[in-house]
mmCIF file with all atom_site columns, C-alpha atoms and ligand atoms in Angstrom:
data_model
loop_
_atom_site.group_PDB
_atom_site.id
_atom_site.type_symbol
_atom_site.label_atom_id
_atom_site.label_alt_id
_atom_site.label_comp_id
_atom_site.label_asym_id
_atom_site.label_entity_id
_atom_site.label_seq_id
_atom_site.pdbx_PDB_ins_code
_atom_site.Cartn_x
_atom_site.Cartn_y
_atom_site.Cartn_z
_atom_site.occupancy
_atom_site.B_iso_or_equiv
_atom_site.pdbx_formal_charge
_atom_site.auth_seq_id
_atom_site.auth_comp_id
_atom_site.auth_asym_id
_atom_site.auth_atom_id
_atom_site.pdbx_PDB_model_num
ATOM   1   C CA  . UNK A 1 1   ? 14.636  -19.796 6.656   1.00 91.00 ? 1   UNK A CA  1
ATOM   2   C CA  . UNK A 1 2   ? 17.597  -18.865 4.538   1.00 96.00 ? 2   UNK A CA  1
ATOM   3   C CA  . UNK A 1 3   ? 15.807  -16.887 1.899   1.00 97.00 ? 3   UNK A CA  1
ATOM   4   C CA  . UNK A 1 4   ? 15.307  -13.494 2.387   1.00 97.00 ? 4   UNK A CA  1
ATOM   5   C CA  . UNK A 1 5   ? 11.613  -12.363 3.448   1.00 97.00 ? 5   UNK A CA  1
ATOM   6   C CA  . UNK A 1 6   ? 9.832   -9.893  1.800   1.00 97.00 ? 6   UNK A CA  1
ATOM   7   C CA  . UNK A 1 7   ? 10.539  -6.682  3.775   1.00 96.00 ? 7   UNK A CA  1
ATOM   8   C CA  . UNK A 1 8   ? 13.678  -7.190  4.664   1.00 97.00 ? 8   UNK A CA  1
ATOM   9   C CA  . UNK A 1 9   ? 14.909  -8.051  0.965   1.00 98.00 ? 9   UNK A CA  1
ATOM   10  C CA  . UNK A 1 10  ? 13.172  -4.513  0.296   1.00 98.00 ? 10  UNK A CA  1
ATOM   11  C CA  . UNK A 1 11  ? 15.336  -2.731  2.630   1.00 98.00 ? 11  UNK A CA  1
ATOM   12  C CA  . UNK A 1 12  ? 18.532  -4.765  1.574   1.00 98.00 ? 12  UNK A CA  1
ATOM   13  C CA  . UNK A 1 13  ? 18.488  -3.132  -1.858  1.00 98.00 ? 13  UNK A CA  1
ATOM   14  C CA  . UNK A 1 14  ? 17.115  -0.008  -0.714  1.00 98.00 ? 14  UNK A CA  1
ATOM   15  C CA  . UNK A 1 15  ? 20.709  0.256   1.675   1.00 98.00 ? 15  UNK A CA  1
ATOM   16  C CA  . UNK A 1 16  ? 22.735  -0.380  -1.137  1.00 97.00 ? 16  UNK A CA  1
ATOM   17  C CA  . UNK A 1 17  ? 21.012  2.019   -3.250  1.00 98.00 ? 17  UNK A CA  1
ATOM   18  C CA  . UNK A 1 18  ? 20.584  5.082   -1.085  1.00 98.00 ? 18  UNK A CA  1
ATOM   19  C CA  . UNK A 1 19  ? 23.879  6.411   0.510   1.00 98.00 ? 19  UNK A CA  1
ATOM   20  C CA  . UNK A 1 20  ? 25.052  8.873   3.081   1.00 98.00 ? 20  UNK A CA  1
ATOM   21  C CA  . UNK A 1 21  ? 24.189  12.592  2.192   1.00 98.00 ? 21  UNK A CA  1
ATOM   22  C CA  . UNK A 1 22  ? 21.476  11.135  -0.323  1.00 98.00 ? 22  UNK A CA  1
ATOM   23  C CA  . UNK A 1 23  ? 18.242  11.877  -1.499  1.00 98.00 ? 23  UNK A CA  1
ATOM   24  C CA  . UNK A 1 24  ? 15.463  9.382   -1.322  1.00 98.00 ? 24  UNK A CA  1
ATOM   25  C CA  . UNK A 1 25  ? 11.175  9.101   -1.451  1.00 98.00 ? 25  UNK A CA  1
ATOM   26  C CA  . UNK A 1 26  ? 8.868   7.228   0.715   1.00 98.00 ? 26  UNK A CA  1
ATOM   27  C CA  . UNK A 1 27  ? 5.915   7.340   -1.419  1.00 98.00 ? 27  UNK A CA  1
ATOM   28  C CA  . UNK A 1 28  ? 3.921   5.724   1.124   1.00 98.00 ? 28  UNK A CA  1
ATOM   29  C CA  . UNK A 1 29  ? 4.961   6.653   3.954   1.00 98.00 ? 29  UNK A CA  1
ATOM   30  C CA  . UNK A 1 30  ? 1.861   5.028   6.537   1.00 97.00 ? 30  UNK A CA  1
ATOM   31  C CA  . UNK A 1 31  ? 3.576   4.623   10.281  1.00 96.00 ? 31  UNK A CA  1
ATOM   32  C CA  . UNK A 1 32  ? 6.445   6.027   8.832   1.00 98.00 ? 32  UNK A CA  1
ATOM   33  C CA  . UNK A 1 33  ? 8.898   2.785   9.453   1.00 98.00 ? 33  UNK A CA  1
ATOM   34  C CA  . UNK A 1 34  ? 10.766  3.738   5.777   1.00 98.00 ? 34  UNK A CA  1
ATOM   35  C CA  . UNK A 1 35  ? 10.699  6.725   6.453   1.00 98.00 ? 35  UNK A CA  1
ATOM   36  C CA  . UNK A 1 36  ? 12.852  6.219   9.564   1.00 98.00 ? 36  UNK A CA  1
ATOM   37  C CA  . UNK A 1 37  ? 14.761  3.713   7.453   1.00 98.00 ? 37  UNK A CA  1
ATOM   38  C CA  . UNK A 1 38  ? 15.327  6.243   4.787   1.00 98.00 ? 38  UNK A CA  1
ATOM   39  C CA  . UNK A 1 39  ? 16.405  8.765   7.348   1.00 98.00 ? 39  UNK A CA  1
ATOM   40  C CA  . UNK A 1 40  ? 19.061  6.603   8.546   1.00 98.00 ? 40  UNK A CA  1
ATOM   41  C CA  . UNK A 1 41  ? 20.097  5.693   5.315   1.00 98.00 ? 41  UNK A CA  1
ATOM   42  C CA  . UNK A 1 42  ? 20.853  9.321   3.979   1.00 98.00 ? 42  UNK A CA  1
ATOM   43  C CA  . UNK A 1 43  ? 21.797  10.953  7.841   1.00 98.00 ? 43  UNK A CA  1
ATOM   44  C CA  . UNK A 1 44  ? 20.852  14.311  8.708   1.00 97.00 ? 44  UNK A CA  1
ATOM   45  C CA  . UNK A 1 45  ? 23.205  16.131  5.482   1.00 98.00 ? 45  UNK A CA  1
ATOM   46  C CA  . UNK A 1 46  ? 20.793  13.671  3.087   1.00 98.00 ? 46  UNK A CA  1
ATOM   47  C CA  . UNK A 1 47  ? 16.700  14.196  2.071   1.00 98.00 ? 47  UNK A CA  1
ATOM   48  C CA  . UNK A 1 48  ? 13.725  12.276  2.367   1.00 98.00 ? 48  UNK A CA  1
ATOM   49  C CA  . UNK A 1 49  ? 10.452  13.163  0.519   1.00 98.00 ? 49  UNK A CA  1
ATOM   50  C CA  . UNK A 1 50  ? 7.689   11.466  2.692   1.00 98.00 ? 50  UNK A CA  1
ATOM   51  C CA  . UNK A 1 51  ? 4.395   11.959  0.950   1.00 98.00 ? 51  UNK A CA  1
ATOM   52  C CA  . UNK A 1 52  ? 1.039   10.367  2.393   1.00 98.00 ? 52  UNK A CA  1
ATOM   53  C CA  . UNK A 1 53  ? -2.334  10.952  1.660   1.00 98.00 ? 53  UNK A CA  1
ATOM   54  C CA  . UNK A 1 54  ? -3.802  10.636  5.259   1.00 97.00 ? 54  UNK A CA  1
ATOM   55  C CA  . UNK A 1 55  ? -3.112  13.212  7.917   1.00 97.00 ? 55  UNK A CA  1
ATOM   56  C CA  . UNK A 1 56  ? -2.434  10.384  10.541  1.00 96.00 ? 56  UNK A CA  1
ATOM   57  C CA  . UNK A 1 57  ? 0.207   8.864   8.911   1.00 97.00 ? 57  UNK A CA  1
ATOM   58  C CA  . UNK A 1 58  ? 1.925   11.940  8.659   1.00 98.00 ? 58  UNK A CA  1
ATOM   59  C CA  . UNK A 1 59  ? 1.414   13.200  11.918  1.00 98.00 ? 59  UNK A CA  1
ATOM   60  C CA  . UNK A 1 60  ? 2.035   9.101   13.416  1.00 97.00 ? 60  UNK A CA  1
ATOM   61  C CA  . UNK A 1 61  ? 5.317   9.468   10.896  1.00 98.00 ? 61  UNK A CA  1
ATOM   62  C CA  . UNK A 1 62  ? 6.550   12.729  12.345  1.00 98.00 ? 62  UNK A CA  1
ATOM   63  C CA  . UNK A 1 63  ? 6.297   11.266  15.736  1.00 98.00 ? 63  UNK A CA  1
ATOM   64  C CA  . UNK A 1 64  ? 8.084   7.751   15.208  1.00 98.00 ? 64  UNK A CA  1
ATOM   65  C CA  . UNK A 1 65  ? 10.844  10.482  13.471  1.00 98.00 ? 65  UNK A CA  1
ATOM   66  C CA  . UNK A 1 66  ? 10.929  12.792  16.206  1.00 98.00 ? 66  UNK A CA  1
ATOM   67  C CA  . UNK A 1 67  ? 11.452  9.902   18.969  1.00 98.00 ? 67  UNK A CA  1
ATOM   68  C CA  . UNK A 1 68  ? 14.053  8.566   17.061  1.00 98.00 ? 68  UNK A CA  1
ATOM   69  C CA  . UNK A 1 69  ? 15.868  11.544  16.322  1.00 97.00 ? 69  UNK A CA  1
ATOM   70  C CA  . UNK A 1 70  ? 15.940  11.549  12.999  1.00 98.00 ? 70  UNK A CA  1
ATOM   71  C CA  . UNK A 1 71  ? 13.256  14.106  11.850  1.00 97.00 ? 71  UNK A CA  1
ATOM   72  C CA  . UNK A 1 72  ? 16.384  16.516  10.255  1.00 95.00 ? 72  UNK A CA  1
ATOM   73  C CA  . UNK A 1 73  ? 16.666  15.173  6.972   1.00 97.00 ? 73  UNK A CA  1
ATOM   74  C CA  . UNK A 1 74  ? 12.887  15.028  6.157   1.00 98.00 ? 74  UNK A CA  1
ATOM   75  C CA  . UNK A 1 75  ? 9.968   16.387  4.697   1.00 98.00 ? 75  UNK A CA  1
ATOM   76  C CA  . UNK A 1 76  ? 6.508   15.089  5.316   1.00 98.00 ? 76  UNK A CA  1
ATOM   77  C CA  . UNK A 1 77  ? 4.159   15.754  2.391   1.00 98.00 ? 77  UNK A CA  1
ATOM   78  C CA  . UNK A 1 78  ? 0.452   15.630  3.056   1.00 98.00 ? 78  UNK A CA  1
ATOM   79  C CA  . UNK A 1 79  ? -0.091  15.134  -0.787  1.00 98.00 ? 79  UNK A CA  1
ATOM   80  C CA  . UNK A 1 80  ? -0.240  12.341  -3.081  1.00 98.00 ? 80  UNK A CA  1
ATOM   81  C CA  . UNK A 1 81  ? 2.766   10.705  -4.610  1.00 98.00 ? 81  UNK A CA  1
ATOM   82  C CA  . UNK A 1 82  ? 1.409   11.432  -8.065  1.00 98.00 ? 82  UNK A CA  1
ATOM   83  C CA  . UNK A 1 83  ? 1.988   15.161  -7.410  1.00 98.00 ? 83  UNK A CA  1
ATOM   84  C CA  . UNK A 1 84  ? 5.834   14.639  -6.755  1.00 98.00 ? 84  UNK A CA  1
ATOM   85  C CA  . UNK A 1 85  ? 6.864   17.134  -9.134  1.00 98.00 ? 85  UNK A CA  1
ATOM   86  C CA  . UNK A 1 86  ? 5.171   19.862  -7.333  1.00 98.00 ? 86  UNK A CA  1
ATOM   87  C CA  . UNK A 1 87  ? 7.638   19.252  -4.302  1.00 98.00 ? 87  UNK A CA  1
ATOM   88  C CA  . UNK A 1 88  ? 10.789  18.039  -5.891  1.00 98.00 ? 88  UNK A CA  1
ATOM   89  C CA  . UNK A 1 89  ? 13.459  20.759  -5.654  1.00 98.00 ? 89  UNK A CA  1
ATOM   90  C CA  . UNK A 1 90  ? 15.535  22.170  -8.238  1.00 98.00 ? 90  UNK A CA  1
ATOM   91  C CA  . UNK A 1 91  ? 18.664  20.627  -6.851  1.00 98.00 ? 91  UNK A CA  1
ATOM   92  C CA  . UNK A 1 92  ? 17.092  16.792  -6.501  1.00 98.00 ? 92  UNK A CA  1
ATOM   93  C CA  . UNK A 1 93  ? 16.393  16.748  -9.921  1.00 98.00 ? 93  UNK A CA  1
ATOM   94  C CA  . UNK A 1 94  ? 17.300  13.446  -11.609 1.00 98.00 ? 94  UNK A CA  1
ATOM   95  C CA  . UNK A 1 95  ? 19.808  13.118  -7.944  1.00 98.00 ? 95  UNK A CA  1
ATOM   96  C CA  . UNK A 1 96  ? 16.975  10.871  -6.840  1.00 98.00 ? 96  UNK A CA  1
ATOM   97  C CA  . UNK A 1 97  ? 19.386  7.759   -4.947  1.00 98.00 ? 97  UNK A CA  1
ATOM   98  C CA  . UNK A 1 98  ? 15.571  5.382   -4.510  1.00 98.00 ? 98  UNK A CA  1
ATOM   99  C CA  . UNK A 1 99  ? 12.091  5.281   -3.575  1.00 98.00 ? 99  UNK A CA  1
ATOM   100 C CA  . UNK A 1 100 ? 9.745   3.232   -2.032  1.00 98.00 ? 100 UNK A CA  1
ATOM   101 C CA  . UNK A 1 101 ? 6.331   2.698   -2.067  1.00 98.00 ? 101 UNK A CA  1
ATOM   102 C CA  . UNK A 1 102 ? 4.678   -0.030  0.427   1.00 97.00 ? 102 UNK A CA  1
ATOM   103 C CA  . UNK A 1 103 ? 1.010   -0.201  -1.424  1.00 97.00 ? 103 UNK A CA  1
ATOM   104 C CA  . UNK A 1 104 ? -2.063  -0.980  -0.665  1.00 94.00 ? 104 UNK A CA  1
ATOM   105 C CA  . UNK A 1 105 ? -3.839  0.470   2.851   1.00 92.00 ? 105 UNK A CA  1
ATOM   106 C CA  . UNK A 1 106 ? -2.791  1.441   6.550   1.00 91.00 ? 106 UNK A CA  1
ATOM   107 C CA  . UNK A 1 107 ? -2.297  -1.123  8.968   1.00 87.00 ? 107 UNK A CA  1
ATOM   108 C CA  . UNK A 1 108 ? -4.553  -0.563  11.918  1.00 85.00 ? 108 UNK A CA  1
ATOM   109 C CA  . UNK A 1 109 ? -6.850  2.224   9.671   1.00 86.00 ? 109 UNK A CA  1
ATOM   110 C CA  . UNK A 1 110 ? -9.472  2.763   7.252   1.00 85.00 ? 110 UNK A CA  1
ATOM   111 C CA  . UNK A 1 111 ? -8.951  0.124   5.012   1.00 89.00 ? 111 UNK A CA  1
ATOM   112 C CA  . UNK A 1 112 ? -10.835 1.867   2.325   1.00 88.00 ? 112 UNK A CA  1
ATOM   113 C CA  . UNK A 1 113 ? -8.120  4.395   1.420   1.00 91.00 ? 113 UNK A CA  1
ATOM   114 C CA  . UNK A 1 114 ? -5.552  2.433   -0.365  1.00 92.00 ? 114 UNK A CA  1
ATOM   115 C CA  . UNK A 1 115 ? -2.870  2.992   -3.077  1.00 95.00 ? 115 UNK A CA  1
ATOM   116 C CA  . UNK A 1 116 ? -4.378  3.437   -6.878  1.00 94.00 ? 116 UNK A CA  1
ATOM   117 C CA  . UNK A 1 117 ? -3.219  1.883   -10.146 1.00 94.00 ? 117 UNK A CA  1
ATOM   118 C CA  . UNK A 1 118 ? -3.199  4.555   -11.972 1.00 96.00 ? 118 UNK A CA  1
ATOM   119 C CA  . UNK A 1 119 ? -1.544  7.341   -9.092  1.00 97.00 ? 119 UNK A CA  1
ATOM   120 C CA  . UNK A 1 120 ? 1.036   4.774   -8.592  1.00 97.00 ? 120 UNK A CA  1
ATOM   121 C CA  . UNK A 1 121 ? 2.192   4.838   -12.445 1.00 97.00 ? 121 UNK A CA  1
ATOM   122 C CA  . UNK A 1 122 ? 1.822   8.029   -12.357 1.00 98.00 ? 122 UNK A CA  1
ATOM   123 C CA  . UNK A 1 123 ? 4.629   8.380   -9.529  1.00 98.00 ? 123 UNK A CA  1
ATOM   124 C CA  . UNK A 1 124 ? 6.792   5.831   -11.126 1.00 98.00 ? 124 UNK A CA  1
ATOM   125 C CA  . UNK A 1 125 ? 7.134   7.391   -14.429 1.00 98.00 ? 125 UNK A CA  1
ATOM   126 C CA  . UNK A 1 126 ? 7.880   10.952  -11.935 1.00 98.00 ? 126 UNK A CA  1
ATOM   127 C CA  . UNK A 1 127 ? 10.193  9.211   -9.835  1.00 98.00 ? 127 UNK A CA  1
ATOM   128 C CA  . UNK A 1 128 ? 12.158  6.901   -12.679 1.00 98.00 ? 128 UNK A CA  1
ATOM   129 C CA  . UNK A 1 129 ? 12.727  10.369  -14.652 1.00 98.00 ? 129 UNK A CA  1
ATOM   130 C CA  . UNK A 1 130 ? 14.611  11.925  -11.852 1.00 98.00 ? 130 UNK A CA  1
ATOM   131 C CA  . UNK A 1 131 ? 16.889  8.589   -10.411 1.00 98.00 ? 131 UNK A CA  1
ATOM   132 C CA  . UNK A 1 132 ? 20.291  8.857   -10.575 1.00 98.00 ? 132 UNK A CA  1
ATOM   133 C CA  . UNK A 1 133 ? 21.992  6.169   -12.675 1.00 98.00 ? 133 UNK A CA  1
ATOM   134 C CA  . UNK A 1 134 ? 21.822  3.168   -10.571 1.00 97.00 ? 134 UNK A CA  1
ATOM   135 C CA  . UNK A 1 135 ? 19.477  4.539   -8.415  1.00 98.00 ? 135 UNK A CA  1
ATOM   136 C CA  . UNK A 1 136 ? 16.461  1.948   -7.249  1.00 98.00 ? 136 UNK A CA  1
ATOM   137 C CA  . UNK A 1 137 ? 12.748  2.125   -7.459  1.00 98.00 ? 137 UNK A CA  1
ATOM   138 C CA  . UNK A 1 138 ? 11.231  -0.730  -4.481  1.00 98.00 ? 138 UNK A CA  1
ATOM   139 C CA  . UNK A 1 139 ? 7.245   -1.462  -4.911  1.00 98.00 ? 139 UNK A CA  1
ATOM   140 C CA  . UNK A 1 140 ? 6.328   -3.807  -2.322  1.00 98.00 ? 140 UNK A CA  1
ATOM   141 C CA  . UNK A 1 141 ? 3.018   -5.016  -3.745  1.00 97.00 ? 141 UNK A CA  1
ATOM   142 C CA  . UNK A 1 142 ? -0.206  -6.197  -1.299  1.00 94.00 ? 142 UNK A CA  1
ATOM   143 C CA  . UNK A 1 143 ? -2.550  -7.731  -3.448  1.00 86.00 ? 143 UNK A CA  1
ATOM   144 C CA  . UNK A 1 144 ? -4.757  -9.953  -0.654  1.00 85.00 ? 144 UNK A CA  1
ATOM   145 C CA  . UNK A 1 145 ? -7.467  -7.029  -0.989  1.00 84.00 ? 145 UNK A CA  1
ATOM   146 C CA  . UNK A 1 146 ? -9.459  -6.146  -4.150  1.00 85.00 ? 146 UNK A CA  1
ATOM   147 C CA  . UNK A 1 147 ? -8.270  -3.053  -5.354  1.00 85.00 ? 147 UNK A CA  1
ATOM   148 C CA  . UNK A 1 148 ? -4.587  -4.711  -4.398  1.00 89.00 ? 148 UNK A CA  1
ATOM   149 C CA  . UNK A 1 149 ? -5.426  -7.336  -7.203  1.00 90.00 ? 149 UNK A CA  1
ATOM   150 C CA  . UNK A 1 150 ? -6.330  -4.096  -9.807  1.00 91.00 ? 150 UNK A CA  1
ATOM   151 C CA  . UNK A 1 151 ? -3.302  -2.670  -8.921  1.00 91.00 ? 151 UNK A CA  1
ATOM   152 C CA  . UNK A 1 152 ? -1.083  -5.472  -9.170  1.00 94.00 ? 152 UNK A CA  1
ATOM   153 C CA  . UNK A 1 153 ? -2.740  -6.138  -12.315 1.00 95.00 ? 153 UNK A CA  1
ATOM   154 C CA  . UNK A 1 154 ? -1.937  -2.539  -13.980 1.00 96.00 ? 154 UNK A CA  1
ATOM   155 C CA  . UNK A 1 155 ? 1.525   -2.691  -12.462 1.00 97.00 ? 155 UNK A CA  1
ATOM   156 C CA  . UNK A 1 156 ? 3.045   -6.166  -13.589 1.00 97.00 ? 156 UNK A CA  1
ATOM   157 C CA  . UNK A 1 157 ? 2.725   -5.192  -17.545 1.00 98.00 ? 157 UNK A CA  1
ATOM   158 C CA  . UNK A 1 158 ? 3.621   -1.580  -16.720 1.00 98.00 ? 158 UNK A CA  1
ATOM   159 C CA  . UNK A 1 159 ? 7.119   -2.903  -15.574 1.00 98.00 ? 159 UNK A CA  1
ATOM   160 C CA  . UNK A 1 160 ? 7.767   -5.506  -17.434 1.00 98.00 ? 160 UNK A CA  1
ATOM   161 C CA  . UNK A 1 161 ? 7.428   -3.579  -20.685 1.00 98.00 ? 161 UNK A CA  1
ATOM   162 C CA  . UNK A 1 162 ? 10.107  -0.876  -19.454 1.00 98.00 ? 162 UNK A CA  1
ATOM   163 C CA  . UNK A 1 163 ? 13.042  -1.038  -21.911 1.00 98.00 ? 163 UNK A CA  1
ATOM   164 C CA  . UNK A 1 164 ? 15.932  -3.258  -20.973 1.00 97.00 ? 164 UNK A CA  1
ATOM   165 C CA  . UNK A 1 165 ? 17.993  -0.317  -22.255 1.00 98.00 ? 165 UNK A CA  1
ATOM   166 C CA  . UNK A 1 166 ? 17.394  2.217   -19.748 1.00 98.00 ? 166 UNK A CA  1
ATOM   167 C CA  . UNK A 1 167 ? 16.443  -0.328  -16.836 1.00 98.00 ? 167 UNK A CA  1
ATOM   168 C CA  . UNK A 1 168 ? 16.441  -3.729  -14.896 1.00 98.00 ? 168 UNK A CA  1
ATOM   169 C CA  . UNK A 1 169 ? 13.588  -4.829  -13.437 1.00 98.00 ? 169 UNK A CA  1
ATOM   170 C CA  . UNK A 1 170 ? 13.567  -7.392  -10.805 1.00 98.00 ? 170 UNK A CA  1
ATOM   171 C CA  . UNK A 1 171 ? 10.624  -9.786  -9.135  1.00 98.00 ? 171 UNK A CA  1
ATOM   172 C CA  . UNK A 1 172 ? 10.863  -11.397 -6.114  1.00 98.00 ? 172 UNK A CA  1
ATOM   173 C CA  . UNK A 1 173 ? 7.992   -13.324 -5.064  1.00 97.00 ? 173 UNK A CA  1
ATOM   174 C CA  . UNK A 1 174 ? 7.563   -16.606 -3.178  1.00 97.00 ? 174 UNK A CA  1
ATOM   175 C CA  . UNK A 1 175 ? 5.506   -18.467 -5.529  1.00 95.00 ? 175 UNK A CA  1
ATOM   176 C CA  . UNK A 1 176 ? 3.812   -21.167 -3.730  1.00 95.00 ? 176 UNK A CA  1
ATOM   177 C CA  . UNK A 1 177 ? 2.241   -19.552 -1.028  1.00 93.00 ? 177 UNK A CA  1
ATOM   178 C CA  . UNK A 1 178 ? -1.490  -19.192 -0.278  1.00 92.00 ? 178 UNK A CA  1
ATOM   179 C CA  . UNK A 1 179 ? -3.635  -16.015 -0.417  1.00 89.00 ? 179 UNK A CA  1
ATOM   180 C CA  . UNK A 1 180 ? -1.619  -13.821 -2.335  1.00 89.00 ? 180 UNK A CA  1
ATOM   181 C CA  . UNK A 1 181 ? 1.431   -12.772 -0.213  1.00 93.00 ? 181 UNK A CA  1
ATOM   182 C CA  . UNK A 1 182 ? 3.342   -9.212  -0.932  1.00 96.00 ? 182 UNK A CA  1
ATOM   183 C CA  . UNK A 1 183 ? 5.833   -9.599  -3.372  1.00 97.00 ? 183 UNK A CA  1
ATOM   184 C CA  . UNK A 1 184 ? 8.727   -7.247  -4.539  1.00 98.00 ? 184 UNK A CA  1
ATOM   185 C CA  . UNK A 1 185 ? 9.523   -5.429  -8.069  1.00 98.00 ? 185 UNK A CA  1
ATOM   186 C CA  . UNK A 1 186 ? 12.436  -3.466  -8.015  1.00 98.00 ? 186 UNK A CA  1
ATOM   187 C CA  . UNK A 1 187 ? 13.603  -1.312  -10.792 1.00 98.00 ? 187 UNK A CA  1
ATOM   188 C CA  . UNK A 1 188 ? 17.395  -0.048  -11.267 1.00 98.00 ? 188 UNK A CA  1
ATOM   189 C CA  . UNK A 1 189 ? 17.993  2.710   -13.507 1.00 98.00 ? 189 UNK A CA  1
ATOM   190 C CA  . UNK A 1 190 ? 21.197  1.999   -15.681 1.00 97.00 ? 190 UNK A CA  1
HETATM 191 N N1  . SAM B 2 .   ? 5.338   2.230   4.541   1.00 61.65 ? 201 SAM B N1  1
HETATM 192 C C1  . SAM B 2 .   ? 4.302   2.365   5.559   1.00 61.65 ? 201 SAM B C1  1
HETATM 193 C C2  . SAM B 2 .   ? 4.871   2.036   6.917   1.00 61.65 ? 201 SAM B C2  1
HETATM 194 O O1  . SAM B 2 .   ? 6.077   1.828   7.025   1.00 61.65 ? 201 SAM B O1  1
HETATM 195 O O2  . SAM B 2 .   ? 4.109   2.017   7.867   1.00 61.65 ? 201 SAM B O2  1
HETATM 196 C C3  . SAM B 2 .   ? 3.046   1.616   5.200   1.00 61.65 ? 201 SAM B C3  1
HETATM 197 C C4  . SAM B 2 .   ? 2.318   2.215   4.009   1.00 61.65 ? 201 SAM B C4  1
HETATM 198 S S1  . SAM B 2 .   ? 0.630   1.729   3.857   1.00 61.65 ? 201 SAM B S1  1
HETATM 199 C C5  . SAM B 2 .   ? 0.775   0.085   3.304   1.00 61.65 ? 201 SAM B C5  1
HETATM 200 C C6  . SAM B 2 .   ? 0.083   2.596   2.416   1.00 61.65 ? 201 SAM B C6  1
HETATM 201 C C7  . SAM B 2 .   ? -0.069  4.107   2.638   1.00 61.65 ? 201 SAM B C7  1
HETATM 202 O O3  . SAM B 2 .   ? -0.229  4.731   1.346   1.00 61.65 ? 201 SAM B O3  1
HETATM 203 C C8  . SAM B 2 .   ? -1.282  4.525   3.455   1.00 61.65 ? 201 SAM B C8  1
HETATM 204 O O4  . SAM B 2 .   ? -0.869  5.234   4.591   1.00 61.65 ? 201 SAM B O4  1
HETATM 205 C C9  . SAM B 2 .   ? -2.103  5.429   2.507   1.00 61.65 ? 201 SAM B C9  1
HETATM 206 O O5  . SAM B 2 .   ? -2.696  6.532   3.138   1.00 61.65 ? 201 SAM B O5  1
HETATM 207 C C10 . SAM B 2 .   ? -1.026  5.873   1.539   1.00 61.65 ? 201 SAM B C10 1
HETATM 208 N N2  . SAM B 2 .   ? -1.493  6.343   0.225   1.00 61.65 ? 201 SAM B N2  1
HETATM 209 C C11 . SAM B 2 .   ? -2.565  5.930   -0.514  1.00 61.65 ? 201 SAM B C11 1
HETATM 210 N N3  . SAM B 2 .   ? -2.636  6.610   -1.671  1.00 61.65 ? 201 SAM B N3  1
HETATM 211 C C12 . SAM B 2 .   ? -1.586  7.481   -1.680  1.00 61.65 ? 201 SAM B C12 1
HETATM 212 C C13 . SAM B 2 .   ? -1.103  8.461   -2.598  1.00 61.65 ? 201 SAM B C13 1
HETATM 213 N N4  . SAM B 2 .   ? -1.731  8.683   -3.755  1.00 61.65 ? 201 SAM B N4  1
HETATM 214 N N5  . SAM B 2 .   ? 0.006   9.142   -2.268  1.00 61.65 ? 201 SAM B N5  1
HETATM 215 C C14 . SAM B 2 .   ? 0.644   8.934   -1.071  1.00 61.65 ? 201 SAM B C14 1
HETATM 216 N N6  . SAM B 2 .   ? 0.245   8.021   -0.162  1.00 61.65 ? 201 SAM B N6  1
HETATM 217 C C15 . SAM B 2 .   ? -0.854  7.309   -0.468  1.00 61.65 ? 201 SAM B C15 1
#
């Protein structure tokens, strides 16, 4: 297939975003595979803010850091994403290069604990404040569960109605596949 997948379209504009020496969120950071992504991106002079929820995923992020060498440039947050501000340090503020938040639940875990509408929005609006000009904001959205469907739901209008002034906001989305496949929204700050 010549089109881009999902994922890997997510990390394509998240490289071009987030540079050497720069500053960058996983807002979801799960098993920690952005994370590590992130960490390469910005090298051990740059920051990651890795915020989860779940103990495990920090503690199975840490690791997949840690045996990849590239646990310098990163702080794991055992908080929710909607409580950014708390953690964001003086110097980061509106240097933010992009963020990413993977949504919906853990892989391989308790498939109860997922991503909320309303914690995510909160986030954005946190995260779109503090971006650099040009900086990128990646939601990969999972909306084959319930509570995916709510959130995708909440989310769509929330972006769309951003002003064209201040942002661009991007879908990518296969649209004829079955059963509600993850799609992309991306949002540059101009
Ligand atoms: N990006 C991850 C990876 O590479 O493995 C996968 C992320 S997984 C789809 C979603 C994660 O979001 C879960 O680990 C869950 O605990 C976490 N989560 C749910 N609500 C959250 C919140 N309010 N703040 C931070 N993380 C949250």
């Amino acid at each position: 297939m010549n089109l881009t997948r999902i994922l890997p379209f997510a990390r394509e504009l998240l490289a071009k975003a987030v540079p050497e020496n720069g500053v960058a969120i996983d807002a979801t950071a799960g098993n920690g595979h952005d994370s590590l992504f992130l960490a390469k991106c910005v090298g051990e002079h740059g920051f990651v803010y890795s915020f989860d929820i779940q103990k495990q995923a920090i503690e199975s992020t840490k690791k997949r850091l840690i045996s990849e060498n590239a646990l310098t440039p990163v702080s794991l947050i055992h908080d929710g994403h909607e409580n950014l501000l708390t953690y964001l340090k003086t110097e980061h503020m509106g240097q933010v290069d992009g963020a990413i938040f993977n949504l919906g639940y853990l892989p391989g875990s308790d498939k109860a604990i997922v991503t909320m509408a309303e914690k995510t929005i909160t986030a954005i609006r946190h995260i779109l404040t503090h971006l650099k000009s040009e900086g990128l904001l990646v939601l990969v959205i999972y909306s084959g569960h319930e509570e995916g469907q709510e959130e995708r739901e909440v989310l769509v209008p929330y972006v769309r109605q951003l002003p064209q002034e201040t942002y661009h906001v991007l879908e990518y989305r296969f649209t004829n596949q079955r059963n509600n496949p993850p799609f992309i929204i991306a949002i540059e700050k101009r």
